Tab-separated table of C-alpha atoms and ligand atoms in Angstrom:
chain	number	residue	atom	x	y	z
Y	1	MET	CA	120.045	115.109	151.484
Y	2	SER	CA	120.999	115.138	155.235
Y	3	SER	CA	123.474	112.227	156.849
Y	4	MET	CA	121.935	110.224	159.511
Y	5	ARG	CA	122.152	110.558	162.964
Y	6	PRO	CA	123.397	108.129	165.037
Y	7	VAL	CA	121.699	106.700	168.152
Y	8	ARG	CA	122.408	108.305	171.588
Y	9	ASN	CA	121.508	107.322	175.260
Y	10	ASP	CA	122.863	109.884	176.559
Y	11	TRP	CA	120.117	112.101	175.521
Y	12	SER	CA	119.315	115.480	178.452
Y	13	ARG	CA	116.884	116.472	179.573
Y	14	GLU	CA	117.154	120.300	178.031
Y	15	GLU	CA	117.535	118.495	174.835
Y	16	ILE	CA	114.367	116.774	175.310
Y	17	GLU	CA	112.443	119.492	176.431
Y	18	ALA	CA	113.404	122.031	173.623
Y	19	LEU	CA	112.175	118.890	171.280
Y	20	TYR	CA	109.008	118.411	173.087
Y	21	GLN	CA	108.183	122.566	173.145
Y	22	GLN	CA	109.101	123.795	170.257
Y	23	PRO	CA	106.130	124.895	167.383
Y	24	PHE	CA	103.688	121.886	167.047
Y	25	LEU	CA	104.381	121.246	163.095
Y	26	ASP	CA	107.610	121.769	163.283
Y	27	LEU	CA	108.510	118.525	166.130
Y	28	VAL	CA	105.737	116.570	163.562
Y	29	PHE	CA	107.751	118.155	160.330
Y	30	GLU	CA	110.849	116.834	162.183
Y	31	ALA	CA	109.531	113.591	163.460
Y	32	GLN	CA	107.995	112.550	160.465
Y	33	ARG	CA	111.392	113.148	158.260
Y	34	VAL	CA	113.768	111.146	161.415
Y	35	HIS	CA	111.528	107.830	160.610
Y	36	ARG	CA	111.989	108.017	157.171
Y	37	GLU	CA	115.311	107.918	157.304
Y	38	HIS	CA	114.933	104.345	159.419
Y	39	PHE	CA	111.905	102.801	158.567
Y	40	ALA	CA	109.766	102.058	155.412
Y	41	ALA	CA	107.168	105.491	154.781
Y	42	ASN	CA	103.058	103.457	155.533
Y	43	THR	CA	104.397	100.240	156.868
Y	44	ILE	CA	102.317	99.432	160.347
Y	45	GLN	CA	103.419	96.297	162.956
Y	46	VAL	CA	100.063	95.421	164.060
Y	47	SER	CA	99.753	93.308	167.682
Y	48	THR	CA	96.862	91.207	168.177
Y	49	LEU	CA	96.660	91.629	172.877
Y	50	LEU	CA	94.287	88.474	174.552
Y	51	SER	CA	94.386	88.697	178.148
Y	52	ILE	CA	95.448	85.505	179.849
Y	53	LYS	CA	94.126	85.983	183.316
Y	54	THR	CA	91.642	88.834	183.788
Y	55	GLY	CA	91.164	91.090	187.287
Y	56	LYS	CA	92.026	90.753	191.185
Y	57	CYS	CA	95.481	91.956	190.672
Y	58	PRO	CA	97.714	92.602	193.528
Y	59	GLU	CA	99.508	95.923	193.001
Y	60	ASP	CA	97.277	99.411	192.934
Y	61	CYS	CA	98.200	101.152	189.789
Y	62	LYS	CA	95.477	103.558	189.889
Y	63	TYR	CA	93.905	103.575	186.104
Y	64	CYS	CA	93.922	99.698	186.037
Y	65	SER	CA	90.459	98.467	185.276
Y	66	GLN	CA	92.118	94.741	186.333
Y	67	SER	CA	93.200	95.871	189.954
Y	68	ALA	CA	91.274	94.698	193.158
Y	69	HIS	CA	92.009	97.626	195.055
Y	70	TYR	CA	88.896	98.896	192.997
Y	71	ASP	CA	85.538	98.624	192.540
Y	72	SER	CA	85.360	98.613	188.802
Y	73	GLN	CA	82.749	95.712	187.913
Y	74	LEU	CA	85.486	93.398	185.863
Y	75	GLU	CA	84.285	89.939	186.068
Y	76	ALA	CA	87.663	88.524	186.745
Y	77	GLU	CA	88.671	85.371	185.026
Y	78	LYS	CA	91.063	82.574	186.044
Y	79	ARG	CA	94.487	81.728	183.744
Y	80	ILE	CA	92.395	81.011	180.606
Y	81	ALA	CA	93.504	77.115	178.939
Y	82	VAL	CA	96.268	77.340	176.378
Y	83	GLU	CA	94.682	76.149	173.428
Y	84	LYS	CA	92.161	78.365	173.554
Y	85	VAL	CA	95.333	81.098	173.402
Y	86	ILE	CA	96.166	79.323	170.564
Y	87	GLN	CA	92.385	79.527	168.899
Y	88	GLU	CA	92.691	83.266	169.149
Y	89	ALA	CA	96.420	83.057	168.264
Y	90	LYS	CA	96.021	81.772	164.996
Y	91	GLU	CA	92.446	84.201	164.296
Y	92	ALA	CA	94.710	87.133	165.080
Y	93	LEU	CA	97.359	85.918	161.648
Y	94	GLU	CA	94.969	85.132	160.008
Y	95	SER	CA	93.607	88.745	160.281
Y	96	GLY	CA	97.109	89.924	159.516
Y	97	SER	CA	98.570	90.699	163.051
Y	98	SER	CA	102.486	89.572	163.010
Y	99	ARG	CA	102.421	90.092	166.680
Y	100	PHE	CA	99.992	88.117	169.690
Y	101	CYS	CA	101.015	89.752	173.011
Y	102	MET	CA	99.738	88.211	176.106
Y	103	GLY	CA	99.039	89.842	179.093
Y	104	ALA	CA	98.377	88.037	183.081
Y	105	ALA	CA	96.958	90.823	185.485
Y	106	TRP	CA	99.480	89.516	187.863
Y	107	ARG	CA	102.505	91.308	190.114
Y	108	ASN	CA	104.737	88.622	188.942
Y	109	PRO	CA	104.595	84.690	187.862
Y	110	HIS	CA	104.280	82.394	190.350
Y	111	GLU	CA	106.683	79.301	189.461
Y	112	ARG	CA	103.905	77.164	189.787
Y	113	ASP	CA	102.270	80.003	186.142
Y	114	MET	CA	105.700	79.141	184.488
Y	115	PRO	CA	105.430	75.505	182.699
Y	116	TYR	CA	101.550	77.570	181.363
Y	117	VAL	CA	103.480	80.782	180.505
Y	118	LEU	CA	106.234	78.977	178.501
Y	119	GLU	CA	104.097	75.923	176.741
Y	120	MET	CA	101.928	78.928	175.019
Y	121	VAL	CA	104.570	80.903	173.756
Y	122	ARG	CA	106.002	77.272	172.104
Y	123	GLU	CA	102.764	76.951	170.608
Y	124	VAL	CA	102.224	80.430	169.522
Y	125	LYS	CA	105.791	80.874	168.096
Y	126	ALA	CA	105.311	77.400	166.167
Y	127	LEU	CA	102.582	79.749	164.477
Y	128	GLY	CA	104.965	82.186	162.986
Y	129	LEU	CA	103.457	85.108	165.308
Y	130	GLU	CA	105.767	87.167	166.855
Y	131	THR	CA	105.606	87.098	170.740
Y	132	CYS	CA	105.583	88.920	173.490
Y	133	MET	CA	103.915	88.988	177.196
Y	134	THR	CA	104.129	91.424	179.992
Y	135	LEU	CA	102.738	89.298	183.342
Y	136	GLY	CA	104.180	91.675	185.637
Y	137	MET	CA	107.564	91.636	187.441
Y	138	LEU	CA	110.173	88.521	186.318
Y	139	ASN	CA	113.432	87.636	188.114
Y	140	GLN	CA	116.316	86.915	185.690
Y	141	SER	CA	115.642	83.138	185.549
Y	142	GLN	CA	112.050	83.688	184.867
Y	143	ALA	CA	113.619	85.897	182.322
Y	144	GLU	CA	115.848	83.357	181.104
Y	145	ARG	CA	113.242	80.546	180.687
Y	146	LEU	CA	110.383	82.419	179.051
Y	147	LYS	CA	113.767	83.932	176.205
Y	148	ASP	CA	114.318	80.041	175.498
Y	149	ALA	CA	110.844	79.546	175.138
Y	150	GLY	CA	110.936	81.132	172.507
Y	151	LEU	CA	109.491	84.567	173.712
Y	152	ASP	CA	110.175	87.724	171.014
Y	153	TYR	CA	109.400	90.868	173.562
Y	154	TYR	CA	108.558	91.423	177.119
Y	155	ASN	CA	106.232	94.526	178.058
Y	156	HIS	CA	107.078	95.908	180.988
Y	157	ASN	CA	106.143	99.915	180.936
Y	158	LEU	CA	107.821	102.937	183.303
Y	159	ASP	CA	103.941	104.721	182.750
Y	160	THR	CA	105.650	107.819	183.912
Y	161	SER	CA	108.131	110.065	185.687
Y	162	ARG	CA	110.274	109.066	187.975
Y	163	GLU	CA	108.195	111.547	190.250
Y	164	TYR	CA	105.065	111.062	189.294
Y	165	TYR	CA	105.178	107.603	189.381
Y	166	ALA	CA	103.997	107.897	193.564
Y	167	ASN	CA	101.159	109.575	192.861
Y	168	ILE	CA	99.665	106.739	190.657
Y	169	ILE	CA	101.656	102.919	192.145
Y	170	SER	CA	102.487	102.402	195.122
Y	171	THR	CA	102.839	98.361	195.412
Y	172	ARG	CA	105.908	98.252	192.917
Y	173	SER	CA	108.747	101.047	192.813
Y	174	PHE	CA	109.904	102.085	189.385
Y	175	ASP	CA	113.600	100.551	189.871
Y	176	ASP	CA	111.711	97.257	190.859
Y	177	ARG	CA	110.352	97.977	186.797
Y	178	LEU	CA	113.690	99.238	185.652
Y	179	ASN	CA	115.252	95.510	187.138
Y	180	THR	CA	112.721	93.767	185.504
Y	181	LEU	CA	113.563	95.724	182.154
Y	182	GLU	CA	117.450	94.976	183.063
Y	183	HIS	CA	116.323	91.062	183.753
Y	184	VAL	CA	114.783	91.050	179.670
Y	185	ARG	CA	117.376	92.282	178.551
Y	186	ASN	CA	120.068	90.702	180.094
Y	187	ALA	CA	118.596	87.301	178.722
Y	188	GLY	CA	118.810	88.890	175.624
Y	189	MET	CA	115.108	89.262	174.307
Y	190	LYS	CA	113.787	92.657	173.066
Y	191	VAL	CA	111.885	95.266	175.331
Y	192	CYS	CA	108.676	96.875	175.108
Y	193	SER	CA	108.073	99.598	177.122
Y	194	GLY	CA	106.441	102.898	177.503
Y	195	GLY	CA	104.036	104.767	179.316
Y	196	ILE	CA	100.503	106.346	180.105
Y	197	VAL	CA	99.894	109.780	179.024
Y	198	GLY	CA	96.699	111.818	180.340
Y	199	LEU	CA	97.049	110.559	184.739
Y	200	GLY	CA	97.013	114.189	185.450
Y	201	GLU	CA	100.809	114.610	185.196
Y	202	ASP	CA	102.354	117.888	182.985
Y	203	THR	CA	104.537	118.410	180.787
Y	204	GLN	CA	107.619	117.785	182.487
Y	205	ASP	CA	106.265	114.012	183.666
Y	206	ARG	CA	106.075	112.899	180.437
Y	207	ILE	CA	109.423	114.814	179.512
Y	208	GLY	CA	110.584	113.309	182.639
Y	209	LEU	CA	109.189	109.523	181.174
Y	210	LEU	CA	110.722	110.022	177.565
Y	211	HIS	CA	114.263	110.821	179.612
Y	212	GLU	CA	114.168	107.533	181.126
Y	213	LEU	CA	113.204	105.474	178.049
Y	214	ALA	CA	115.458	107.677	175.905
Y	215	THR	CA	118.681	106.901	178.477
Y	216	LEU	CA	118.602	103.304	178.521
Y	217	PRO	CA	121.062	101.360	177.686
Y	218	ILE	CA	119.832	100.350	174.406
Y	219	HIS	CA	116.128	101.483	173.427
Y	220	PRO	CA	113.564	99.517	174.064
Y	221	GLU	CA	113.297	97.886	170.814
Y	222	SER	CA	108.776	98.982	170.938
Y	223	VAL	CA	108.047	101.950	173.202
Y	224	PRO	CA	103.961	101.970	173.604
Y	225	ILE	CA	102.523	105.979	174.408
Y	226	ASN	CA	99.077	104.975	176.111
Y	227	MET	CA	96.697	107.696	176.524
Y	228	LEU	CA	94.692	106.450	179.697
Y	229	VAL	CA	91.532	105.180	179.065
Y	230	PRO	CA	89.182	106.347	182.600
Y	231	ILE	CA	87.669	103.522	184.307
Y	232	GLU	CA	85.357	104.039	186.011
Y	233	GLY	CA	85.620	102.630	189.940
Y	234	THR	CA	89.209	103.961	189.584
Y	235	PRO	CA	90.627	107.047	191.101
Y	236	LEU	CA	91.862	108.482	187.437
Y	237	ALA	CA	88.329	107.766	186.357
Y	238	ASP	CA	87.467	111.208	186.344
Y	239	VAL	CA	90.631	113.111	185.632
Y	240	GLU	CA	90.648	116.021	183.157
Y	241	LYS	CA	90.966	114.244	179.902
Y	242	LEU	CA	94.475	115.435	177.967
Y	243	ASP	CA	94.427	117.192	175.261
Y	244	VAL	CA	95.135	115.234	172.144
Y	245	THR	CA	98.348	117.295	171.106
Y	246	GLU	CA	99.821	116.736	174.239
Y	247	TRP	CA	99.762	112.506	173.388
Y	248	ILE	CA	101.100	113.089	169.759
Y	249	ARG	CA	104.028	115.891	170.922
Y	250	THR	CA	105.134	112.582	172.891
Y	251	ILE	CA	104.711	109.860	170.008
Y	252	ALA	CA	107.165	112.562	167.991
Y	253	VAL	CA	109.896	113.125	170.690
Y	254	ALA	CA	109.640	109.395	171.087
Y	255	ARG	CA	110.213	108.856	167.324
Y	256	ILE	CA	112.904	111.989	167.709
Y	257	ILE	CA	115.289	110.153	170.608
Y	258	MET	CA	114.094	106.521	169.466
Y	259	PRO	CA	114.390	106.736	166.295
Y	260	THR	CA	115.556	102.869	165.448
Y	261	SER	CA	112.132	101.651	168.089
Y	262	TYR	CA	108.732	101.114	167.322
Y	263	ILE	CA	106.416	103.418	168.399
Y	264	ARG	CA	102.848	102.459	169.335
Y	265	LEU	CA	99.739	104.170	169.312
Y	266	SER	CA	98.339	101.917	172.634
Y	267	ALA	CA	95.124	102.321	174.727
Y	268	GLY	CA	93.182	105.155	174.244
Y	269	ARG	CA	92.145	104.663	170.417
Y	270	GLU	CA	88.767	104.215	170.778
Y	271	SER	CA	88.294	108.297	171.610
Y	272	LEU	CA	90.598	109.453	169.042
Y	273	SER	CA	89.870	109.694	165.220
Y	274	ASP	CA	90.816	108.514	161.736
Y	275	SER	CA	92.934	112.403	161.708
Y	276	ASP	CA	94.074	112.531	165.099
Y	277	GLN	CA	95.853	108.678	163.919
Y	278	ALA	CA	96.583	109.838	160.587
Y	279	LEU	CA	98.822	113.062	162.812
Y	280	ALA	CA	100.052	110.140	165.296
Y	281	PHE	CA	101.359	108.570	161.939
Y	282	MET	CA	102.964	111.740	160.637
Y	283	ALA	CA	104.856	112.178	164.026
Y	284	GLY	CA	106.410	108.611	164.237
Y	285	ALA	CA	103.895	106.507	165.122
Y	286	ASN	CA	104.670	102.313	163.968
Y	287	SER	CA	102.492	100.295	165.522
Y	288	LEU	CA	98.973	99.141	167.110
Y	289	PHE	CA	97.576	96.552	168.478
Y	290	SER	CA	94.112	95.619	166.984
Y	291	GLY	CA	91.522	93.875	167.047
Y	292	GLU	CA	87.669	94.573	169.557
Y	293	LYS	CA	89.720	94.268	172.910
Y	294	LEU	CA	93.146	95.582	174.263
Y	295	LEU	CA	93.034	93.845	177.431
Y	296	THR	CA	89.510	94.345	178.810
Y	297	THR	CA	88.348	97.844	177.851
Y	298	PRO	CA	87.077	97.900	173.525
Y	299	ASN	CA	90.213	98.935	170.661
Y	300	ALA	CA	89.228	99.803	167.173
Y	301	GLY	CA	87.869	96.574	165.136
Y	302	GLU	CA	90.059	94.797	162.639
Y	303	GLY	CA	87.226	96.029	160.350
Y	304	LYS	CA	87.644	99.892	161.007
Y	305	ASP	CA	91.505	99.509	161.381
Y	306	ARG	CA	90.955	97.697	157.428
Y	307	GLN	CA	89.008	101.248	156.480
Y	308	LEU	CA	91.642	103.699	158.213
Y	309	PHE	CA	94.000	101.493	155.831
Y	310	GLN	CA	92.584	101.318	152.792
Y	311	LYS	CA	91.916	105.566	153.598
Y	312	LEU	CA	95.225	106.269	154.549
Y	313	GLY	CA	97.315	103.468	152.086
Y	314	LEU	CA	99.312	101.623	154.727
Y	315	VAL	CA	100.457	99.099	154.628
Y	316	ALA	CA	100.514	96.000	157.353
Y	317	GLU	CA	104.263	94.740	158.413
Y	318	LYS	CA	103.339	90.878	157.329
Y	319	ALA	CA	104.304	88.235	160.188
Y	320	LYS	CA	107.261	86.080	159.457
Y	321	PRO	CA	106.665	82.241	158.008
Y	322	THR	CA	106.340	79.753	160.092
Y	323	VAL	CA	110.098	77.510	159.326
Y	324	GLN	CA	107.519	74.833	157.790
Y	325	GLU	CA	106.219	77.388	154.959
Y	326	LEU	CA	109.347	78.021	155.134
Y	327	SER	CA	111.085	74.157	153.926
Y	328	VAL	CA	107.396	74.137	151.326
Y	329	ASP	CA	109.801	76.669	149.572
Y	330	ALA	CA	112.974	75.051	149.525
Y	331	MET	CA	111.262	72.490	147.882
Y	332	ALA	CA	109.798	75.123	145.259
Y	333	VAL	CA	113.018	76.040	144.292
A	401	SAM	N1	99.995	93.343	184.873
A	401	SAM	C1	101.134	93.649	183.833
A	401	SAM	C2	101.613	95.077	184.061
A	401	SAM	O1	101.195	95.561	184.824
A	401	SAM	O2	103.089	94.862	184.767
A	401	SAM	C3	100.702	94.071	182.416
A	401	SAM	C4	99.554	94.164	181.998
A	401	SAM	S1	98.966	96.036	182.138
A	401	SAM	C5	97.480	96.456	182.094
A	401	SAM	C6	100.431	96.804	180.906
A	401	SAM	C7	100.120	98.571	180.759
A	401	SAM	O3	99.031	98.903	180.421
A	401	SAM	C8	100.381	98.999	182.188
A	401	SAM	O4	101.487	99.751	182.298
A	401	SAM	C9	99.189	100.576	181.412
A	401	SAM	O5	100.766	101.170	180.639
A	401	SAM	C10	98.370	100.092	180.167
A	401	SAM	N2	97.078	100.421	180.684
A	401	SAM	C11	96.449	99.791	182.204
A	401	SAM	N3	95.162	100.319	181.989
A	401	SAM	C12	95.391	101.509	180.944
A	401	SAM	C13	94.384	101.915	180.822
A	401	SAM	N4	92.586	102.443	181.860
A	401	SAM	N5	94.047	102.964	179.766
A	401	SAM	C14	96.031	103.186	179.197
A	401	SAM	N6	97.032	102.248	179.973
A	401	SAM	C15	96.323	101.210	180.281
A	402	DTB	C1	100.594	98.522	176.735
A	402	DTB	O1	101.290	99.411	176.877
A	402	DTB	N1	99.342	98.491	175.948
A	402	DTB	C2	98.016	97.349	176.271
A	402	DTB	C3	100.040	96.330	176.157
A	402	DTB	N2	101.301	97.821	176.807
A	402	DTB	C4	100.181	95.200	177.508
A	402	DTB	C5	97.589	97.531	177.290
A	402	DTB	C6	96.420	98.622	177.496
A	402	DTB	C7	95.498	97.964	178.607
A	402	DTB	C8	94.853	99.429	178.211
A	402	DTB	C9	93.708	98.699	179.093
A	402	DTB	C10	92.763	97.860	179.245
A	402	DTB	O2	92.543	97.091	178.000
A	402	DTB	O3	92.354	96.898	180.349
A	403	SF4	FE1	97.861	94.408	188.387
A	403	SF4	FE2	99.202	95.454	186.057
A	403	SF4	FE3	97.075	95.995	185.687
A	403	SF4	FE4	99.050	97.239	187.590
A	403	SF4	S1	98.773	97.706	185.359
A	403	SF4	S2	96.612	96.666	188.650
A	403	SF4	S3	100.115	95.668	187.604
A	403	SF4	S4	96.740	94.732	185.696
């Protein structure tokens, strides 16, 4: 049996390119081998997403339905009530999710929004769910307050390579994103960071994105690999569809170079067949978003996912028991 190799943060671009360009089946085979060194086979972490503030975002991300810069026909919504969030979180827990991820279309949270998000974190956490938020850029103090309230993960993607980045977003820089990730890390939260493929980028950009992620001082614990969901009215509405094998290659390389991270099948599952998704799991993806909706676009509903899991013999990772449940268990012993 081969011995487990150490986790590395010193990958060179050439090494990553060589992994990416090898024959597809060799790549997927190697990714599954690495996967089984670090994770239980056939087990998938399931998160549910909820948009807590939708649309009218001041940022100009060219792929996004929520940017105020484009006319995507999206109906904007103000901050939704905390009670509504809790109700949705309870439903997510009942349907088998172990993590609840709350997203807001902000450049960054304003100070006036902090009590709102902190209360939400406390209450979702108390249900026994892992908590995740994606609210745009964070300063150090905001990151610390979120951590203290019980936020487990913060999602902030690099999106694409440093070189391609300016073609996609002009209102915040690549370094702004790295700074937010540093604040999240310093605060002691887990990092969820990945990107999107299918933006019109080339192979070198996908390699560049993977290189940035794998050479962070600590790998993100969760790495979402989104496939562009084209949104009418945005500048990327008509970009040529990327071949699905390129997405699978990106996932497989992420699995090999960040062997202890959860690799997340994110946006884009709606356009994939069950066998495409099975191949992504084979390539080492081991988490996904379940539920009828991502933030603003449709997602494979719970029923469809249950069928997929059954068909492939996959099991969802369990949510941690609540403090209340733990004390009941303790009393039973
Ligand atoms: N507004 C926050 C931010 O961008 O920092 C958080 C929410 S934003 C919607 C989270 C991520 O979703 C983006 O970084 C991008 O990777 C992904 N995303 C957004 N729109 C997408 C689309 N149309 N297709 C695929 N991925 C998308
Ligand atoms: C991530 O990387 N993908 C999720 C989550 N993080 C917040 C969002 C996907 C959004 C897809 C487009 C939409 O539904 O608006
Ligand atoms: Fe705003 Fe996030 Fe959409 Fe960019 S991706 S426009 S920051 S909601």
